[in-house]
């Protein structure tokens, strides 16, 4: 707004004058892009979070007035369906929330382009990036895999003879994915760690077919989650 005072003076002596106030309103033109308060937003969500959980809220400002400064938020037009199935953004507030299930083992990190668009003519927009990291939860039990089937052994084999090869795996991370393997005590067999999560079931004592013709050995694996 501009407030002006116009004064008119005549040529008499003494001079007479008159005044008038002029108010000029400057109409807004849509000449400002919406600007986010951060170029990169970061947040973390646990993989067992409930649907509807709020992840974070983005915010942009627009210096224009009226519809030229009114902002709506959306994901970028090239956002893949795999993201749209999992996250949603509230157009008026910029709040991003869970719309589906996140799984650390499938996708540990999401990077999403967020658009802020005004309602001017023509529309103007700004963009930012949201990085959402999925926090691992101990939701996977260890899996035991026989990489070689047990074969019959003679009762006179020496200690340390390999009977079977075993591998364990747990897709979780950190302590959630660290696995310990055990077999029952007081049997003439032992587990020998070879490398990584691979083990060999070996003999560790005398075998006597006349006493035990067969052993059923339960192998148990537990993680540290």
PDB file of C-alpha atoms in Angstrom:
ATOM      1  CA  UNK A   1       0.000   0.000   0.000  1.00  0.00           C
ATOM      2  CA  UNK A   2       1.195   3.498  -0.858  1.00  0.00           C
ATOM      3  CA  UNK A   3      -0.404   6.519   0.934  1.00  0.00           C
ATOM      4  CA  UNK A   4       0.146   9.852  -0.859  1.00  0.00           C
ATOM      5  CA  UNK A   5      -1.027  13.386   0.015  1.00  0.00           C
ATOM      6  CA  UNK A   6      -1.674  15.660  -2.983  1.00  0.00           C
ATOM      7  CA  UNK A   7      -1.588  19.420  -2.226  1.00  0.00           C
ATOM      8  CA  UNK A   8      -2.881  22.142  -4.602  1.00  0.00           C
ATOM      9  CA  UNK A   9      -1.813  25.803  -4.075  1.00  0.00           C
ATOM     10  CA  UNK A  10      -3.285  28.859  -5.841  1.00  0.00           C
ATOM     11  CA  UNK A  11      -1.297  31.991  -6.732  1.00  0.00           C
ATOM     12  CA  UNK A  12      -3.074  34.378  -4.371  1.00  0.00           C
ATOM     13  CA  UNK A  13      -1.571  36.251  -1.446  1.00  0.00           C
ATOM     14  CA  UNK A  14      -1.921  34.626   0.907  1.00  0.00           C
ATOM     15  CA  UNK A  15      -2.120  31.370  -1.065  1.00  0.00           C
ATOM     16  CA  UNK A  16      -4.970  29.004  -0.468  1.00  0.00           C
ATOM     17  CA  UNK A  17      -4.481  25.284  -0.650  1.00  0.00           C
ATOM     18  CA  UNK A  18      -6.381  22.048  -0.772  1.00  0.00           C
ATOM     19  CA  UNK A  19      -5.248  18.484  -0.061  1.00  0.00           C
ATOM     20  CA  UNK A  20      -6.360  15.046  -1.083  1.00  0.00           C
ATOM     21  CA  UNK A  21      -5.191  11.638   0.077  1.00  0.00           C
ATOM     22  CA  UNK A  22      -4.361   9.061  -2.578  1.00  0.00           C
ATOM     23  CA  UNK A  23      -4.154   5.372  -1.597  1.00  0.00           C
ATOM     24  CA  UNK A  24      -2.529   3.064  -4.121  1.00  0.00           C
ATOM     25  CA  UNK A  25      -2.935  -0.698  -3.679  1.00  0.00           C
ATOM     26  CA  UNK A  26      -0.282  -2.853  -5.330  1.00  0.00           C
ATOM     27  CA  UNK A  27      -1.832  -6.015  -6.708  1.00  0.00           C
ATOM     28  CA  UNK A  28       0.174  -9.204  -6.151  1.00  0.00           C
ATOM     29  CA  UNK A  29       1.629 -11.070  -9.073  1.00  0.00           C
ATOM     30  CA  UNK A  30       2.638 -14.719  -8.671  1.00  0.00           C
ATOM     31  CA  UNK A  31       6.380 -14.112  -8.865  1.00  0.00           C
ATOM     32  CA  UNK A  32       7.667 -16.151  -5.884  1.00  0.00           C
ATOM     33  CA  UNK A  33       8.274 -19.884  -5.736  1.00  0.00           C
ATOM     34  CA  UNK A  34       7.344 -21.803  -2.592  1.00  0.00           C
ATOM     35  CA  UNK A  35      10.543 -22.439  -0.624  1.00  0.00           C
ATOM     36  CA  UNK A  36      11.027 -25.347   1.802  1.00  0.00           C
ATOM     37  CA  UNK A  37      12.720 -24.643   5.120  1.00  0.00           C
ATOM     38  CA  UNK A  38      15.128 -27.535   4.451  1.00  0.00           C
ATOM     39  CA  UNK A  39      16.638 -28.995   1.296  1.00  0.00           C
ATOM     40  CA  UNK A  40      16.773 -32.456   2.900  1.00  0.00           C
ATOM     41  CA  UNK A  41      14.471 -33.834   5.587  1.00  0.00           C
ATOM     42  CA  UNK A  42      15.455 -36.961   7.512  1.00  0.00           C
ATOM     43  CA  UNK A  43      13.339 -39.252   9.656  1.00  0.00           C
ATOM     44  CA  UNK A  44      13.377 -42.823  10.993  1.00  0.00           C
ATOM     45  CA  UNK A  45      10.431 -45.193  11.309  1.00  0.00           C
ATOM     46  CA  UNK A  46      10.381 -48.631  12.932  1.00  0.00           C
ATOM     47  CA  UNK A  47       9.393 -51.456  10.634  1.00  0.00           C
ATOM     48  CA  UNK A  48       6.589 -52.591  12.963  1.00  0.00           C
ATOM     49  CA  UNK A  49       4.948 -49.138  13.119  1.00  0.00           C
ATOM     50  CA  UNK A  50       1.161 -49.050  12.797  1.00  0.00           C
ATOM     51  CA  UNK A  51      -0.614 -47.716   9.721  1.00  0.00           C
ATOM     52  CA  UNK A  52      -1.269 -44.002  10.035  1.00  0.00           C
ATOM     53  CA  UNK A  53       1.895 -43.354  12.059  1.00  0.00           C
ATOM     54  CA  UNK A  54       3.192 -39.819  11.451  1.00  0.00           C
ATOM     55  CA  UNK A  55       6.737 -39.877  10.078  1.00  0.00           C
ATOM     56  CA  UNK A  56       7.513 -36.152   9.686  1.00  0.00           C
ATOM     57  CA  UNK A  57       6.047 -32.872   8.445  1.00  0.00           C
ATOM     58  CA  UNK A  58       7.559 -30.734   5.693  1.00  0.00           C
ATOM     59  CA  UNK A  59       6.959 -27.002   5.490  1.00  0.00           C
ATOM     60  CA  UNK A  60       7.331 -24.415   2.747  1.00  0.00           C
ATOM     61  CA  UNK A  61       6.600 -20.689   2.595  1.00  0.00           C
ATOM     62  CA  UNK A  62       5.520 -18.437  -0.266  1.00  0.00           C
ATOM     63  CA  UNK A  63       5.877 -14.639  -0.058  1.00  0.00           C
ATOM     64  CA  UNK A  64       2.991 -14.034  -2.453  1.00  0.00           C
ATOM     65  CA  UNK A  65      -0.521 -13.122  -1.303  1.00  0.00           C
ATOM     66  CA  UNK A  66      -3.892 -14.810  -1.598  1.00  0.00           C
ATOM     67  CA  UNK A  67      -4.073 -17.878  -3.847  1.00  0.00           C
ATOM     68  CA  UNK A  68      -0.573 -17.019  -5.102  1.00  0.00           C
ATOM     69  CA  UNK A  69       0.741 -17.863  -1.641  1.00  0.00           C
ATOM     70  CA  UNK A  70      -1.510 -20.812  -0.795  1.00  0.00           C
ATOM     71  CA  UNK A  71       0.494 -24.036  -0.882  1.00  0.00           C
ATOM     72  CA  UNK A  72      -0.426 -27.664  -1.494  1.00  0.00           C
ATOM     73  CA  UNK A  73       2.019 -30.512  -0.949  1.00  0.00           C
ATOM     74  CA  UNK A  74       2.446 -33.656  -3.010  1.00  0.00           C
ATOM     75  CA  UNK A  75       5.010 -36.277  -3.921  1.00  0.00           C
ATOM     76  CA  UNK A  76       6.970 -35.806  -7.143  1.00  0.00           C
ATOM     77  CA  UNK A  77       5.273 -37.039 -10.297  1.00  0.00           C
ATOM     78  CA  UNK A  78       7.958 -39.690 -10.835  1.00  0.00           C
ATOM     79  CA  UNK A  79       7.476 -41.219  -7.371  1.00  0.00           C
ATOM     80  CA  UNK A  80       7.262 -45.021  -7.868  1.00  0.00           C
ATOM     81  CA  UNK A  81       4.198 -46.994  -6.815  1.00  0.00           C
ATOM     82  CA  UNK A  82       6.326 -48.869  -4.279  1.00  0.00           C
ATOM     83  CA  UNK A  83       6.588 -45.589  -2.330  1.00  0.00           C
ATOM     84  CA  UNK A  84       2.983 -44.492  -2.883  1.00  0.00           C
ATOM     85  CA  UNK A  85       1.777 -47.806  -1.431  1.00  0.00           C
ATOM     86  CA  UNK A  86       3.751 -47.165   1.761  1.00  0.00           C
ATOM     87  CA  UNK A  87       3.600 -43.393   2.399  1.00  0.00           C
ATOM     88  CA  UNK A  88       1.056 -40.630   1.954  1.00  0.00           C
ATOM     89  CA  UNK A  89       1.294 -36.845   2.296  1.00  0.00           C
ATOM     90  CA  UNK A  90      -1.473 -34.554   3.546  1.00  0.00           C
ATOM     91  CA  UNK A  91      -1.827 -31.823   0.859  1.00  0.00           C
ATOM     92  CA  UNK A  92      -2.673 -28.985   3.263  1.00  0.00           C
ATOM     93  CA  UNK A  93      -0.262 -29.666   6.156  1.00  0.00           C
ATOM     94  CA  UNK A  94       2.651 -31.506   4.533  1.00  0.00           C
ATOM     95  CA  UNK A  95       2.438 -34.324   7.079  1.00  0.00           C
ATOM     96  CA  UNK A  96       3.865 -37.606   5.783  1.00  0.00           C
ATOM     97  CA  UNK A  97       2.462 -40.758   7.375  1.00  0.00           C
ATOM     98  CA  UNK A  98       2.501 -44.506   6.899  1.00  0.00           C
ATOM     99  CA  UNK A  99       0.015 -45.838   4.402  1.00  0.00           C
ATOM    100  CA  UNK A 100       1.439 -49.367   4.266  1.00  0.00           C
ATOM    101  CA  UNK A 101       3.935 -51.743   5.817  1.00  0.00           C
ATOM    102  CA  UNK A 102       7.678 -51.011   5.828  1.00  0.00           C
ATOM    103  CA  UNK A 103      10.171 -53.857   5.921  1.00  0.00           C
ATOM    104  CA  UNK A 104      13.844 -53.178   6.638  1.00  0.00           C
ATOM    105  CA  UNK A 105      14.914 -56.396   4.908  1.00  0.00           C
ATOM    106  CA  UNK A 106      13.209 -55.290   1.679  1.00  0.00           C
ATOM    107  CA  UNK A 107      13.848 -51.528   1.668  1.00  0.00           C
ATOM    108  CA  UNK A 108      16.023 -50.024   4.422  1.00  0.00           C
ATOM    109  CA  UNK A 109      15.881 -46.429   3.093  1.00  0.00           C
ATOM    110  CA  UNK A 110      13.434 -44.341   1.057  1.00  0.00           C
ATOM    111  CA  UNK A 111      14.309 -41.086  -0.734  1.00  0.00           C
ATOM    112  CA  UNK A 112      11.231 -39.170  -1.823  1.00  0.00           C
ATOM    113  CA  UNK A 113      10.873 -35.927  -3.770  1.00  0.00           C
ATOM    114  CA  UNK A 114       8.280 -33.598  -2.219  1.00  0.00           C
ATOM    115  CA  UNK A 115       6.647 -30.758  -4.168  1.00  0.00           C
ATOM    116  CA  UNK A 116       5.122 -27.546  -2.770  1.00  0.00           C
ATOM    117  CA  UNK A 117       2.875 -25.896  -5.374  1.00  0.00           C
ATOM    118  CA  UNK A 118       0.968 -22.606  -5.060  1.00  0.00           C
ATOM    119  CA  UNK A 119      -2.464 -21.835  -6.537  1.00  0.00           C
ATOM    120  CA  UNK A 120      -1.424 -18.857  -8.633  1.00  0.00           C
ATOM    121  CA  UNK A 121      -1.717 -18.462 -12.389  1.00  0.00           C
ATOM    122  CA  UNK A 122       0.587 -19.773 -13.613  1.00  0.00           C
ATOM    123  CA  UNK A 123       1.365 -22.142 -10.766  1.00  0.00           C
ATOM    124  CA  UNK A 124       4.833 -22.049  -9.265  1.00  0.00           C
ATOM    125  CA  UNK A 125       6.491 -24.782  -7.248  1.00  0.00           C
ATOM    126  CA  UNK A 126       9.489 -25.727  -5.144  1.00  0.00           C
ATOM    127  CA  UNK A 127      10.854 -29.111  -4.216  1.00  0.00           C
ATOM    128  CA  UNK A 128      12.776 -30.838  -1.451  1.00  0.00           C
ATOM    129  CA  UNK A 129      13.955 -34.364  -0.655  1.00  0.00           C
ATOM    130  CA  UNK A 130      12.799 -36.572   2.204  1.00  0.00           C
ATOM    131  CA  UNK A 131      14.974 -39.449   3.416  1.00  0.00           C
ATOM    132  CA  UNK A 132      13.177 -42.011   5.564  1.00  0.00           C
ATOM    133  CA  UNK A 133      15.284 -44.722   7.179  1.00  0.00           C
ATOM    134  CA  UNK A 134      13.596 -47.908   8.363  1.00  0.00           C
ATOM    135  CA  UNK A 135      14.781 -49.086  11.792  1.00  0.00           C
ATOM    136  CA  UNK A 136      15.260 -52.833  11.996  1.00  0.00           C
ATOM    137  CA  UNK A 137      13.088 -54.806  14.401  1.00  0.00           C
ATOM    138  CA  UNK A 138      13.838 -58.378  15.452  1.00  0.00           C
ATOM    139  CA  UNK A 139      11.039 -59.886  13.387  1.00  0.00           C
ATOM    140  CA  UNK A 140      12.859 -62.756  11.674  1.00  0.00           C
ATOM    141  CA  UNK A 141      13.697 -66.076  13.357  1.00  0.00           C
ATOM    142  CA  UNK A 142      17.023 -67.705  12.526  1.00  0.00           C
ATOM    143  CA  UNK A 143      16.846 -70.290   9.766  1.00  0.00           C
ATOM    144  CA  UNK A 144      18.851 -73.523   9.861  1.00  0.00           C
ATOM    145  CA  UNK A 145      19.855 -75.039   6.529  1.00  0.00           C
ATOM    146  CA  UNK A 146      21.464 -78.426   6.002  1.00  0.00           C
ATOM    147  CA  UNK A 147      23.986 -77.817   3.254  1.00  0.00           C
ATOM    148  CA  UNK A 148      24.867 -81.524   3.254  1.00  0.00           C
ATOM    149  CA  UNK A 149      22.619 -84.323   4.410  1.00  0.00           C
ATOM    150  CA  UNK A 150      23.922 -86.483   7.285  1.00  0.00           C
ATOM    151  CA  UNK A 151      25.479 -89.710   6.031  1.00  0.00           C
ATOM    152  CA  UNK A 152      25.902 -93.002   7.920  1.00  0.00           C
ATOM    153  CA  UNK A 153      29.149 -93.243   9.865  1.00  0.00           C
ATOM    154  CA  UNK A 154      31.089 -96.271  11.003  1.00  0.00           C
ATOM    155  CA  UNK A 155      31.276 -96.846  14.736  1.00  0.00           C
ATOM    156  CA  UNK A 156      35.074 -96.831  14.605  1.00  0.00           C
ATOM    157  CA  UNK A 157      35.516 -93.392  12.950  1.00  0.00           C
ATOM    158  CA  UNK A 158      37.993 -91.048  14.666  1.00  0.00           C
ATOM    159  CA  UNK A 159      36.868 -87.979  16.617  1.00  0.00           C
ATOM    160  CA  UNK A 160      36.337 -84.942  14.427  1.00  0.00           C
ATOM    161  CA  UNK A 161      34.792 -86.861  11.546  1.00  0.00           C
ATOM    162  CA  UNK A 162      32.346 -84.580   9.703  1.00  0.00           C
ATOM    163  CA  UNK A 163      28.798 -85.923   9.720  1.00  0.00           C
ATOM    164  CA  UNK A 164      26.876 -82.982   8.235  1.00  0.00           C
ATOM    165  CA  UNK A 165      27.334 -79.359   7.230  1.00  0.00           C
ATOM    166  CA  UNK A 166      24.970 -76.716   8.571  1.00  0.00           C
ATOM    167  CA  UNK A 167      24.419 -73.056   7.725  1.00  0.00           C
ATOM    168  CA  UNK A 168      22.323 -70.568   9.684  1.00  0.00           C
ATOM    169  CA  UNK A 169      21.037 -67.203   8.546  1.00  0.00           C
ATOM    170  CA  UNK A 170      19.021 -64.342   9.981  1.00  0.00           C
ATOM    171  CA  UNK A 171      18.188 -61.361   7.747  1.00  0.00           C
ATOM    172  CA  UNK A 172      17.941 -58.945  10.696  1.00  0.00           C
ATOM    173  CA  UNK A 173      20.818 -56.576  11.474  1.00  0.00           C
ATOM    174  CA  UNK A 174      23.039 -55.976  14.471  1.00  0.00           C
ATOM    175  CA  UNK A 175      22.379 -58.185  17.474  1.00  0.00           C
ATOM    176  CA  UNK A 176      19.031 -59.090  15.894  1.00  0.00           C
ATOM    177  CA  UNK A 177      20.956 -60.990  13.226  1.00  0.00           C
ATOM    178  CA  UNK A 178      23.715 -62.519  15.352  1.00  0.00           C
ATOM    179  CA  UNK A 179      22.989 -66.212  15.869  1.00  0.00           C
ATOM    180  CA  UNK A 180      24.215 -68.838  18.306  1.00  0.00           C
ATOM    181  CA  UNK A 181      23.773 -72.527  17.484  1.00  0.00           C
ATOM    182  CA  UNK A 182      23.505 -75.393  19.954  1.00  0.00           C
ATOM    183  CA  UNK A 183      22.908 -79.135  20.097  1.00  0.00           C
ATOM    184  CA  UNK A 184      21.975 -81.205  23.173  1.00  0.00           C
ATOM    185  CA  UNK A 185      24.808 -82.058  25.580  1.00  0.00           C
ATOM    186  CA  UNK A 186      25.931 -85.576  26.500  1.00  0.00           C
ATOM    187  CA  UNK A 187      25.955 -86.918  22.968  1.00  0.00           C
ATOM    188  CA  UNK A 188      29.075 -87.980  21.047  1.00  0.00           C
ATOM    189  CA  UNK A 189      28.741 -85.106  18.580  1.00  0.00           C
ATOM    190  CA  UNK A 190      29.740 -81.446  18.537  1.00  0.00           C
ATOM    191  CA  UNK A 191      29.237 -78.377  16.394  1.00  0.00           C
ATOM    192  CA  UNK A 192      32.430 -76.951  14.957  1.00  0.00           C
ATOM    193  CA  UNK A 193      32.312 -73.404  13.614  1.00  0.00           C
ATOM    194  CA  UNK A 194      33.991 -73.235  10.220  1.00  0.00           C
ATOM    195  CA  UNK A 195      33.432 -69.750   8.752  1.00  0.00           C
ATOM    196  CA  UNK A 196      30.798 -67.031   8.829  1.00  0.00           C
ATOM    197  CA  UNK A 197      27.537 -68.757   9.804  1.00  0.00           C
ATOM    198  CA  UNK A 198      28.613 -72.206   8.697  1.00  0.00           C
ATOM    199  CA  UNK A 199      29.105 -75.143  11.048  1.00  0.00           C
ATOM    200  CA  UNK A 200      30.171 -78.759  10.805  1.00  0.00           C
ATOM    201  CA  UNK A 201      28.544 -81.479  12.890  1.00  0.00           C
ATOM    202  CA  UNK A 202      31.432 -83.742  13.911  1.00  0.00           C
ATOM    203  CA  UNK A 203      31.948 -86.746  16.116  1.00  0.00           C
ATOM    204  CA  UNK A 204      33.526 -86.141  19.514  1.00  0.00           C
ATOM    205  CA  UNK A 205      33.322 -89.488  21.282  1.00  0.00           C
ATOM    206  CA  UNK A 206      33.109 -93.228  20.746  1.00  0.00           C
ATOM    207  CA  UNK A 207      30.188 -94.647  18.809  1.00  0.00           C
ATOM    208  CA  UNK A 208      28.784 -98.069  19.620  1.00  0.00           C
ATOM    209  CA  UNK A 209      26.252 -99.435  17.189  1.00  0.00           C
ATOM    210  CA  UNK A 210      25.219-102.168  19.628  1.00  0.00           C
ATOM    211  CA  UNK A 211      24.079 -99.490  22.102  1.00  0.00           C
ATOM    212  CA  UNK A 212      22.785 -96.763  19.742  1.00  0.00           C
ATOM    213  CA  UNK A 213      22.021 -97.508  16.133  1.00  0.00           C
ATOM    214  CA  UNK A 214      20.747 -94.003  15.424  1.00  0.00           C
ATOM    215  CA  UNK A 215      20.948 -90.467  16.831  1.00  0.00           C
ATOM    216  CA  UNK A 216      18.255 -87.841  16.364  1.00  0.00           C
ATOM    217  CA  UNK A 217      19.984 -84.523  17.059  1.00  0.00           C
ATOM    218  CA  UNK A 218      18.016 -81.320  17.531  1.00  0.00           C
ATOM    219  CA  UNK A 219      19.897 -78.245  16.344  1.00  0.00           C
ATOM    220  CA  UNK A 220      18.621 -74.964  17.818  1.00  0.00           C
ATOM    221  CA  UNK A 221      19.518 -71.440  16.743  1.00  0.00           C
ATOM    222  CA  UNK A 222      18.814 -68.269  18.712  1.00  0.00           C
ATOM    223  CA  UNK A 223      19.554 -64.666  17.824  1.00  0.00           C
ATOM    224  CA  UNK A 224      20.751 -62.002  20.254  1.00  0.00           C
ATOM    225  CA  UNK A 225      17.858 -59.614  19.628  1.00  0.00           C
TER     226      UNK A 225
END
